[in-house]
Short mmCIF file of C-alpha atoms in Angstrom, two decimals:
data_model
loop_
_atom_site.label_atom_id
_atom_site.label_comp_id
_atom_site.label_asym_id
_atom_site.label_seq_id
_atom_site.Cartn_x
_atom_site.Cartn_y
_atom_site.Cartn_z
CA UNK D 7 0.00 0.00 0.00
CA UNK D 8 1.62 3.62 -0.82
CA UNK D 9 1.20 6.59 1.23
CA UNK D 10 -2.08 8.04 -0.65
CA UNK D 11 -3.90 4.42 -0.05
CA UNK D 12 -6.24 4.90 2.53
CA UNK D 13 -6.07 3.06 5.63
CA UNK D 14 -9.49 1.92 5.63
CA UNK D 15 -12.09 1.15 3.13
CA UNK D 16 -11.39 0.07 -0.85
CA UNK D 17 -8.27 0.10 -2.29
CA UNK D 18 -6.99 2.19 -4.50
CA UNK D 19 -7.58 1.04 -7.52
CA UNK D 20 -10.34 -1.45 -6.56
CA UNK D 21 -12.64 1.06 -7.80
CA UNK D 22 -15.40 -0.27 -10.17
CA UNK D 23 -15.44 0.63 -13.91
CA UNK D 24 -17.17 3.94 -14.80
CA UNK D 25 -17.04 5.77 -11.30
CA UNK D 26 -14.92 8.48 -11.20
CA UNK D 27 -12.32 9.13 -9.27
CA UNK D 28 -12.75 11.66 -6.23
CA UNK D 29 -9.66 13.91 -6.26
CA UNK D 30 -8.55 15.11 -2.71
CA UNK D 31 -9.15 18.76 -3.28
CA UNK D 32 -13.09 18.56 -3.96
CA UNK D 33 -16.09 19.60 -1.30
CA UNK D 34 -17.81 17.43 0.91
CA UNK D 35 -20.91 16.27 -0.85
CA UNK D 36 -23.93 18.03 0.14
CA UNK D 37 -26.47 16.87 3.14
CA UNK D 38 -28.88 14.80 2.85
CA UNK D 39 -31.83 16.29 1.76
CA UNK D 40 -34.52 16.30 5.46
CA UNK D 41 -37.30 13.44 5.36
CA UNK D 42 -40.76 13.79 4.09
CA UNK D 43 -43.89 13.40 5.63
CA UNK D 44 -45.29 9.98 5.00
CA UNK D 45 -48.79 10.11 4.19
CA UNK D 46 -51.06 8.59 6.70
CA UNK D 47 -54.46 6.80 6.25
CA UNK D 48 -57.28 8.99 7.42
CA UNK D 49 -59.58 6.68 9.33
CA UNK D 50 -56.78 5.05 11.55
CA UNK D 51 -54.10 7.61 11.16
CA UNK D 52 -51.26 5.15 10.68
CA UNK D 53 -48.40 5.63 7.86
CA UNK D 54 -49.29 4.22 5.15
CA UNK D 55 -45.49 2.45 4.33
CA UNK D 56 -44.37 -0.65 6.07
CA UNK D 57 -42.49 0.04 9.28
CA UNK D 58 -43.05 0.60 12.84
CA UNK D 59 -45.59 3.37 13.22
CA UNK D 60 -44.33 6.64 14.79
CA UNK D 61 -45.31 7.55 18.30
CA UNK D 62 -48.14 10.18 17.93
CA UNK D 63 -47.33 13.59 17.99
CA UNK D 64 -48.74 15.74 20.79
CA UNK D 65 -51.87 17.60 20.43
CA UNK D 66 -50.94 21.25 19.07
CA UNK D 67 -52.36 24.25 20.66
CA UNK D 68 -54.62 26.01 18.02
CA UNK D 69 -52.92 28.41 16.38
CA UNK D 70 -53.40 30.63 12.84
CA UNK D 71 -50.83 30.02 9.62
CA UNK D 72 -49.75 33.80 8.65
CA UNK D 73 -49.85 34.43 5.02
CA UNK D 74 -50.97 31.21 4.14
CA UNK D 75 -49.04 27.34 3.53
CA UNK D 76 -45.58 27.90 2.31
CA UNK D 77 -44.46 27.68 -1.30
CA UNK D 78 -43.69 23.97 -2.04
CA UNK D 79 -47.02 22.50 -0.88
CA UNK D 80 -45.23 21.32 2.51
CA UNK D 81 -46.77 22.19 6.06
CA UNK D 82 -44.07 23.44 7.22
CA UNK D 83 -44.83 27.48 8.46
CA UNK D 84 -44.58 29.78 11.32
CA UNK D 85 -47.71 29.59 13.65
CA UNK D 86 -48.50 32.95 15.69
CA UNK D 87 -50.15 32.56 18.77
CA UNK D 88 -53.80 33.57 19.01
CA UNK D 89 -54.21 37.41 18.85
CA UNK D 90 -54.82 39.08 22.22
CA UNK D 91 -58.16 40.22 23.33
CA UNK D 92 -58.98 43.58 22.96
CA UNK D 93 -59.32 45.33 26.05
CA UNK D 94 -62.81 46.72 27.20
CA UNK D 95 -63.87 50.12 26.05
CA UNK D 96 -63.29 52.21 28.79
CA UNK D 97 -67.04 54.22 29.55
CA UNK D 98 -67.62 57.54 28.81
CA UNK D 99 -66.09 60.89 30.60
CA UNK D 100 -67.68 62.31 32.73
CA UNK D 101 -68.10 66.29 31.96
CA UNK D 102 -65.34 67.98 33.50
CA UNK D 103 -66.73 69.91 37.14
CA UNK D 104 -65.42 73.60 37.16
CA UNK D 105 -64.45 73.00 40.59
CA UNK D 106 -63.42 75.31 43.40
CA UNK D 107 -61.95 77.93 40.62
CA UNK D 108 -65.61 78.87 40.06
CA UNK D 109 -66.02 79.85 43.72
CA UNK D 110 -64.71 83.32 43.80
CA UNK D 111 -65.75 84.15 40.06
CA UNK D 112 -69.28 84.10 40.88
CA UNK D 113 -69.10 86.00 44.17
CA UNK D 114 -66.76 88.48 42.72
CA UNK D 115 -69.29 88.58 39.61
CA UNK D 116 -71.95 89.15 41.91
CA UNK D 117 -70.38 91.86 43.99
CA UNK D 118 -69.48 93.60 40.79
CA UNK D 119 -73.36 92.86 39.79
CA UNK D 120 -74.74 94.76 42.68
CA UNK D 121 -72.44 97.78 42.39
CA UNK D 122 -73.57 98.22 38.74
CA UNK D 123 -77.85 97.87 39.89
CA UNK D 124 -77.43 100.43 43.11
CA UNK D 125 -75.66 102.90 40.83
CA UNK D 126 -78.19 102.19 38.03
CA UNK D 127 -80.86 103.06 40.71
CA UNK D 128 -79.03 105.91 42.21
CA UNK D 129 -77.51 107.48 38.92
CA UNK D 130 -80.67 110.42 38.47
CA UNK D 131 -80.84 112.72 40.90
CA UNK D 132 -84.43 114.14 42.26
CA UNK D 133 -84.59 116.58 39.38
CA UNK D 134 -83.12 113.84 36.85
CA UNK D 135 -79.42 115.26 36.49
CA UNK D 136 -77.28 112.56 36.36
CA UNK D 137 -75.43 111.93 39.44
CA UNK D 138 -71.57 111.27 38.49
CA UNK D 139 -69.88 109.73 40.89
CA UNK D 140 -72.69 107.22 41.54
CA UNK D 141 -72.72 106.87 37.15
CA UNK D 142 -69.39 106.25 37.08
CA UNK D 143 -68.85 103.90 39.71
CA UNK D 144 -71.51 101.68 37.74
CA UNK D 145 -69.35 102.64 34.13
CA UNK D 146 -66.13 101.24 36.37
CA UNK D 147 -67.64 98.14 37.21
CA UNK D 148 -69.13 97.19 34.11
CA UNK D 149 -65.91 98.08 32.50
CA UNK D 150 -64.07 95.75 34.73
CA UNK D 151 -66.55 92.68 33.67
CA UNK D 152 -65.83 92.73 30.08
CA UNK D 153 -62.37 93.26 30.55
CA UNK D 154 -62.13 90.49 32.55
CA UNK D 155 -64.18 88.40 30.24
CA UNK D 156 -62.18 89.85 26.98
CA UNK D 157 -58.49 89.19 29.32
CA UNK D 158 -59.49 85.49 29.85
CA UNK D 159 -60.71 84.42 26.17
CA UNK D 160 -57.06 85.95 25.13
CA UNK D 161 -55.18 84.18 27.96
CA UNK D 162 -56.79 81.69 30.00
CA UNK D 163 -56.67 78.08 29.36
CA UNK D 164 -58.78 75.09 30.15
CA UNK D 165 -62.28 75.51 32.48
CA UNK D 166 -61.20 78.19 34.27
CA UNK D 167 -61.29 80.18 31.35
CA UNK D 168 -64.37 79.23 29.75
CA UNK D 169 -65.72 80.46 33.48
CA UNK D 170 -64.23 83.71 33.63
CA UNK D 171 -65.27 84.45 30.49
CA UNK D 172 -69.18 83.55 30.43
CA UNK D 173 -69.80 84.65 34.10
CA UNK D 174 -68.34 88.43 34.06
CA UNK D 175 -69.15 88.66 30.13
CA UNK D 176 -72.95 87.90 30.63
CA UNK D 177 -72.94 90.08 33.74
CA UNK D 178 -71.12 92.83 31.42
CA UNK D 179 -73.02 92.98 28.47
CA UNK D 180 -76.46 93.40 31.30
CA UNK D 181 -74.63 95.77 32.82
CA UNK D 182 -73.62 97.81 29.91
CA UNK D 183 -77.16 97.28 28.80
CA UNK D 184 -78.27 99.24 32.09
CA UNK D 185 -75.66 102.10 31.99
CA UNK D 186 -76.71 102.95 28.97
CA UNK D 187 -80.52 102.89 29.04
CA UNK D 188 -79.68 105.36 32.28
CA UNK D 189 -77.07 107.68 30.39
CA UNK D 190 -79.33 108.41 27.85
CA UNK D 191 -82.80 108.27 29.66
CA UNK D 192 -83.81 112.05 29.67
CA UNK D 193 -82.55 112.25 25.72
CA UNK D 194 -85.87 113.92 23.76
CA UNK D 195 -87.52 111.26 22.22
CA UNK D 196 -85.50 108.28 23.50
CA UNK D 197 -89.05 106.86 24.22
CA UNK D 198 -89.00 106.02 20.84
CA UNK D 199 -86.14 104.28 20.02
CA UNK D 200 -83.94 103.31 23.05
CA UNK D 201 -85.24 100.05 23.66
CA UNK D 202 -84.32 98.88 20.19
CA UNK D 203 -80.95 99.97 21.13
CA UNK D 204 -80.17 98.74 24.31
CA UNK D 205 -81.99 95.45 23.06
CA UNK D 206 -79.65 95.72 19.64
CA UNK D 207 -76.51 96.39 21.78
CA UNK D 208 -77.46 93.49 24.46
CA UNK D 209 -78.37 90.86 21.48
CA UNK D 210 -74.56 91.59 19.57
CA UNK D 211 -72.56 91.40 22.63
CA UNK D 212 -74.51 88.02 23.37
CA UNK D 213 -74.01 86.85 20.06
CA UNK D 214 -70.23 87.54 20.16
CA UNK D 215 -69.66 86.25 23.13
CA UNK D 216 -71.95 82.54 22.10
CA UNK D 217 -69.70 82.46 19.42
CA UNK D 218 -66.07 82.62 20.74
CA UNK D 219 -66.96 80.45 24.00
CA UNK D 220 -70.67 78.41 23.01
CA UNK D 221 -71.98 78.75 26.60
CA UNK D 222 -75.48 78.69 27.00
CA UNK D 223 -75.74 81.95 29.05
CA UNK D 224 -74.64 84.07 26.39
CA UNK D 225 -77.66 82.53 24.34
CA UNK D 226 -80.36 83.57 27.24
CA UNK D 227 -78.84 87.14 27.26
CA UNK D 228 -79.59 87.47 23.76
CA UNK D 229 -83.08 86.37 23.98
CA UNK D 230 -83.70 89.01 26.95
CA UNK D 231 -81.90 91.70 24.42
CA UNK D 232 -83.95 90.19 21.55
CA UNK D 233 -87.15 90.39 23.90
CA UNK D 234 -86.69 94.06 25.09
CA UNK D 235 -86.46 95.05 21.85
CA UNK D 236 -89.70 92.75 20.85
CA UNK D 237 -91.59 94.32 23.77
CA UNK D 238 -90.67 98.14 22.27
CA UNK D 239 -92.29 96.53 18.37
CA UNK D 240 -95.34 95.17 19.63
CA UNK D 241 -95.62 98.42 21.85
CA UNK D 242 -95.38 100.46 18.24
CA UNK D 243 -96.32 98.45 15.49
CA UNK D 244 -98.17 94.78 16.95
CA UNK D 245 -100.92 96.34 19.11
CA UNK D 246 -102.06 98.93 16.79
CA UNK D 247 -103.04 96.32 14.54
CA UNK D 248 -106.91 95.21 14.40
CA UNK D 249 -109.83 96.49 16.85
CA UNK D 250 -109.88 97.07 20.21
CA UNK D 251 -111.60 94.51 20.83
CA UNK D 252 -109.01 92.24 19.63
CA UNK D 253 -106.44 93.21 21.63
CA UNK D 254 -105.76 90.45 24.09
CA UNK D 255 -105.69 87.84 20.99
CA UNK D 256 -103.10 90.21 19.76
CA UNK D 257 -101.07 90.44 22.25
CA UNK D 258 -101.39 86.40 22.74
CA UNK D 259 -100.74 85.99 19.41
CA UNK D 260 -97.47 88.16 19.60
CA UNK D 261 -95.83 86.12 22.58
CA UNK D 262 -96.34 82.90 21.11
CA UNK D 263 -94.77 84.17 17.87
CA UNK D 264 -91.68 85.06 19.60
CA UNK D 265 -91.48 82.02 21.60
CA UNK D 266 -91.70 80.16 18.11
CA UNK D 267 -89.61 82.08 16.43
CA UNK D 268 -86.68 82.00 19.35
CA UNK D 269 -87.58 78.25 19.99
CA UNK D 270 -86.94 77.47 15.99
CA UNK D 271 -83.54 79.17 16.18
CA UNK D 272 -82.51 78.27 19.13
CA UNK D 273 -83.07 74.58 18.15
CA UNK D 274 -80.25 74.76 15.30
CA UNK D 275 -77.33 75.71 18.47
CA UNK D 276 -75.63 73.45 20.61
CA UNK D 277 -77.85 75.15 23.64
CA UNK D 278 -81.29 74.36 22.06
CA UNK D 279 -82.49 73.00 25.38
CA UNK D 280 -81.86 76.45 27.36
CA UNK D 281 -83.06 78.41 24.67
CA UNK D 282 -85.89 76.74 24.22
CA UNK D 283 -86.92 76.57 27.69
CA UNK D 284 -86.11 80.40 28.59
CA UNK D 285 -88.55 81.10 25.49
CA UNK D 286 -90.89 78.96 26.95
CA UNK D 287 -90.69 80.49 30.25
CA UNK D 288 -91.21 83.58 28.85
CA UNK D 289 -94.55 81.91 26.62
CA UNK D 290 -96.08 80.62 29.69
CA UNK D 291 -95.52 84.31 31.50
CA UNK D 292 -96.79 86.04 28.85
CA UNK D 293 -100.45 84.53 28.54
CA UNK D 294 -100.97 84.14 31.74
CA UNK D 295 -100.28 87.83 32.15
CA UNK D 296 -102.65 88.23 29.11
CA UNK D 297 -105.09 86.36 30.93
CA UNK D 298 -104.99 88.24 33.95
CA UNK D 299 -105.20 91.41 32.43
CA UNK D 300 -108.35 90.30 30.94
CA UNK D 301 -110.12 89.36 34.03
CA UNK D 302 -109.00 92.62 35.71
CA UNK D 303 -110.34 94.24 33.04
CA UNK D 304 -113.38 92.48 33.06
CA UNK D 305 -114.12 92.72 36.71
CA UNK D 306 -113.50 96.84 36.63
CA UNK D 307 -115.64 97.15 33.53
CA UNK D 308 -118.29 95.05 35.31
CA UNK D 309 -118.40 97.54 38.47
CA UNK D 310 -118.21 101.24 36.40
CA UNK D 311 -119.78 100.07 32.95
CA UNK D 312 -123.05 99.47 34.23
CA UNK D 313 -126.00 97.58 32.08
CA UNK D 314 -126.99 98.13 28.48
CA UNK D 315 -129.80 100.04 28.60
CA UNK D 316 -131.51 103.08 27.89
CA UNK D 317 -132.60 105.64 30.61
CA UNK D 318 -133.43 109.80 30.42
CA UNK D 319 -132.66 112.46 32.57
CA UNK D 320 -135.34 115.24 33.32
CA UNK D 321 -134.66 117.14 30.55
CA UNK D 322 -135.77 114.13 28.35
CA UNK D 323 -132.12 113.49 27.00
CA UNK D 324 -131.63 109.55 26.18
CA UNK D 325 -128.40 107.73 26.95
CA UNK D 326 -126.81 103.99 26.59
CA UNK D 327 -124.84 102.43 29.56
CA UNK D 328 -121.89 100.67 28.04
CA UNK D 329 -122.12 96.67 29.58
CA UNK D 330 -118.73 94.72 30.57
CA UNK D 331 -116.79 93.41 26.88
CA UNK D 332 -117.35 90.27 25.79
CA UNK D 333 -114.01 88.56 25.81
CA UNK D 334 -115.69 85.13 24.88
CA UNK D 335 -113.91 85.26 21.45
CA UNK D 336 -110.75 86.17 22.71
CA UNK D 337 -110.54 83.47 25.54
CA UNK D 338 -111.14 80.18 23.29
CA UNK D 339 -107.85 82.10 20.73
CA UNK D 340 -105.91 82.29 24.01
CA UNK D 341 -107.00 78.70 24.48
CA UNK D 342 -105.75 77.25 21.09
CA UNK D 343 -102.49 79.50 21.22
CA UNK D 344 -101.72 77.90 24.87
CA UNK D 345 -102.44 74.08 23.07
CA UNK D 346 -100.36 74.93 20.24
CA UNK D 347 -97.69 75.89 22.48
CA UNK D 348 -98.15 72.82 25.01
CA UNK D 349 -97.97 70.30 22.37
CA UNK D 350 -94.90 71.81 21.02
CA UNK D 351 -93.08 71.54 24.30
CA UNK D 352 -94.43 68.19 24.65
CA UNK D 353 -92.81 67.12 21.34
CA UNK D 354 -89.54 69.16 22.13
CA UNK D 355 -89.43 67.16 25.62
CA UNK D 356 -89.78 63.67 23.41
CA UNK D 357 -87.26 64.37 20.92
CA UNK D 358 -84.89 65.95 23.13
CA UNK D 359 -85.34 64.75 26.92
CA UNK D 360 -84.71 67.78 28.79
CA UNK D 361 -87.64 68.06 31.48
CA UNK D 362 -88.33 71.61 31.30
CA UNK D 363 -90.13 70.90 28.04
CA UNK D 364 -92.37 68.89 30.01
CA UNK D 365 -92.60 70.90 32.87
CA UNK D 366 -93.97 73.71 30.37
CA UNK D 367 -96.24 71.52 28.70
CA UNK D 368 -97.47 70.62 32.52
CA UNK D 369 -98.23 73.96 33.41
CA UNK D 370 -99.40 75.82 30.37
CA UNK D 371 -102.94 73.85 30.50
CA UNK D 372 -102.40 73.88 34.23
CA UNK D 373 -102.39 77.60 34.48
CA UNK D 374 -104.55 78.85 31.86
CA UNK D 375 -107.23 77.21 31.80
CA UNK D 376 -108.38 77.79 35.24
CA UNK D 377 -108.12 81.42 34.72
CA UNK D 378 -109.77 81.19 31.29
CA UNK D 379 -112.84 79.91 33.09
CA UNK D 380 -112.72 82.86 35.46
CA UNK D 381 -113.41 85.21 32.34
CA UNK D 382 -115.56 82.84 30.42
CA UNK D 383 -117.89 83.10 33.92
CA UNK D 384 -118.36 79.08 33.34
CA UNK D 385 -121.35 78.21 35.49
CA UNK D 386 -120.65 74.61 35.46
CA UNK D 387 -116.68 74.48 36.09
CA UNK D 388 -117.44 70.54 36.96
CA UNK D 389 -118.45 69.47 33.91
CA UNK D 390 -114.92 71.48 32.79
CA UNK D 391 -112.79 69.79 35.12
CA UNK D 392 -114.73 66.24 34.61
CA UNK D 393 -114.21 66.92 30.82
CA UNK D 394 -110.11 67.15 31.75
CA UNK D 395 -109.82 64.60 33.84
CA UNK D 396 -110.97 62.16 31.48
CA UNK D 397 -109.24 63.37 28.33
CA UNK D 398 -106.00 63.25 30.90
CA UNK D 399 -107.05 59.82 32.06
CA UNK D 400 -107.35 58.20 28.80
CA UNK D 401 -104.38 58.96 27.61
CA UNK D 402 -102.36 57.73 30.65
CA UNK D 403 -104.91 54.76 30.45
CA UNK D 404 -103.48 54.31 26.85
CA UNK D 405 -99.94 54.58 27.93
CA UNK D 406 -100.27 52.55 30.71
CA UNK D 407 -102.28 49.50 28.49
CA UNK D 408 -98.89 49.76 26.00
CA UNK D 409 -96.51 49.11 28.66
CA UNK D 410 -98.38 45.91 29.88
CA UNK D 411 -99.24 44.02 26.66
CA UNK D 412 -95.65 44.86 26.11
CA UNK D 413 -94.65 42.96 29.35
CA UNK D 414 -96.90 40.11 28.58
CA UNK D 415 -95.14 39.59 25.29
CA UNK D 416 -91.54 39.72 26.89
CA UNK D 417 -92.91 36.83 29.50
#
């Protein structure tokens, strides 16, 4: 044997015919390519080649392929454990409280408040001179309100500011409302025309301020601008329209078109609710008032009017007696307005859940017609109140019948 013979295995030279000869330099031939998987019989699950049968593999957790069975049809793949479970929605936050910061803003804003209505008060002097040091403590004050207001919407931050600005702002534009009505009370023929202005001045302000901060107390001190200046038109323009006679449907008539009106608007704004309901409020005031002036006016007529009849003095000269008004007519108008009005609150309470719409529709029936019945002279007020009752009964009756056949189907 030579020295390149190897020590073990065939001889050199042994080789058989047509194999080639592996020179010493060459690379190790490659691995051996990894087993298959031997298909298996599905009923019994054993291989389907002769041998002993492998031991069976441990049940797998269950698990999701990503992207699908590798190329080359084997099952080879990487498994990703099951994907966490989402944690629980966490519930709704609560509206921030303004806290203690709102503490001394409203006692400071109602300090300020009162210094601006005593010098308001105190302003004209006995021969109606305007008194300046009381006038211009009230200008001082209001001053300081809006500044305030104007200071925080520039630099505050967070609730605090939205606070300082709505509180002394409101407070402010009232204010400046009342310093001027005072300041130009004794002009010659501000009669005429102030109320539009204070009213116009009070309504802008509001609006300003509604729109830079949306707080629903800039939206009430609109309406009252809006309303002063509604009370000066109806004064002018409303109540000189029709008869006499007809003035208690007008002036019904004229408060439930502004509480319309302001309702309608006030429903496209964030603060529909309070805008709604301060119209309302103001509704519900207004034809009662109405009403009341009607009796009162009944009740005086009644005692100076005297009877409709003829009588002569002793010269022979005939004269007629003017009877009480009839304000028959006028009642049963004041009776749909206040229905039209309570079954709009009713439907604004549905569709938006606030309970001062129902509390309105509550008490606008509640209210008026008792003291409709007072002018009307009713001589039978229990067939009226039977006649309620029942129309009030059957439809909680009909309410109350829904809610049990609805039980008795659940069950």
């Amino acid at each position: 044997m030579t020295e390149d013979a190897p020590s073990t295995g065939t001889p050199q030279g042994s080789e058989p015919a047509g194999t080639p000869a592996t020179p010493a330099w060459s690379a190790p031939p490659p691995p051996p390519p990894p087993p298959t998987l031997t298909p298996s019989d599905s009923s019994t699950g054993r291989p389907l080649t002769e041998g002993p049968a492998p031991a069976p593999a441990a049940p797998a957790m269950e698990t999701t392929m990503v992207g699908g069975p590798p190329p080359g049809g084997t099952a080879t793949g990487v498994l990703d454990p099951p994907p966490p479970t989402p944690p629980a929605t966490p519930a709704a936050e609560k509206p921030r409280r303004p806290g203690m910061g709102l503490f001394p803003i409203v006692v400071g804003v109602g300090l300020l408040g009162a210094a601006i209505v005593l010098e308001s008060l105190r302003s004209r002097k006995d021969n109606n001179d305007i008194d300046w040091s009381n006038y211009s403590v009230g200008l001082a004050a209001t001053a300081a309100l809006l500044l305030f207001a104007v200071l925080a919407l520039a630099l505050g931050s967070g609730r605090g500011r939205e606070e300082l600005v709505t509180w002394p702002g409101v407070a402010g534009i009232l204010g400046a409302g009342a310093m001027l009505g005072v300041g130009l009370e004794e002009i010659e023929g501000g009669e005429d025309w102030l109320a539009y202005l204070i009213g116009g001045v009070v309504f802008v302000l509001a609006a300003i301020g509604y729109a830079a901060i949306r707080r629903g107390a800039f939206a009430v001190t609109a309406i009252l601008g809006l309303g002063l200046a509604y009370i000066q038109l109806s004064d002018d323009v409303l109540v000189d329209i029709g008869e006499d006679d007809d003035q208690a449907i007008i002036a019904a008539a004229t408060v439930a078109a502004f509480v319309l009106v302001v309702t309608a608007v006030g429903w496209l704004l964030r603060s529909r609710a309070l805008t709604g309901i301060v119209a309302g409020v103001i509704g519900l005031v207004g034809i009662n008032v109405v009403l009341l002036v009607v009796i009162v006016s009944g009740v005086f007529a009644g005692i100076f009017g005297g009877y409709d009849d003829t009588y002569s003095d002793t010269a022979g000269t005939f004269y007629v007696a003017e009877g009480p008004p009839d304000y028959d007519n006028d009642v049963y108008v004041i009776f749909g307005i206040a229905a039209l009005l309570t079954l709009l609150w009713a439907l604004a309470a549905a569709l938006n859940g606030n309970p001062g719409f129902s509390v309105l529709a509550i008490l606008m029936p509640a209210t008026v017609v008792p003291s409709g019945t007072f002018v009307l002279a009713v001589e039978h007020p229990t067939w009226w109140g039977g006649g309620l009752a029942l129309a009030g009964g059957l439809l909680l009756a009909a309410v109350g019948l829904k809610q049990l056949l609805g039980r008795k189907r659940q069950t």
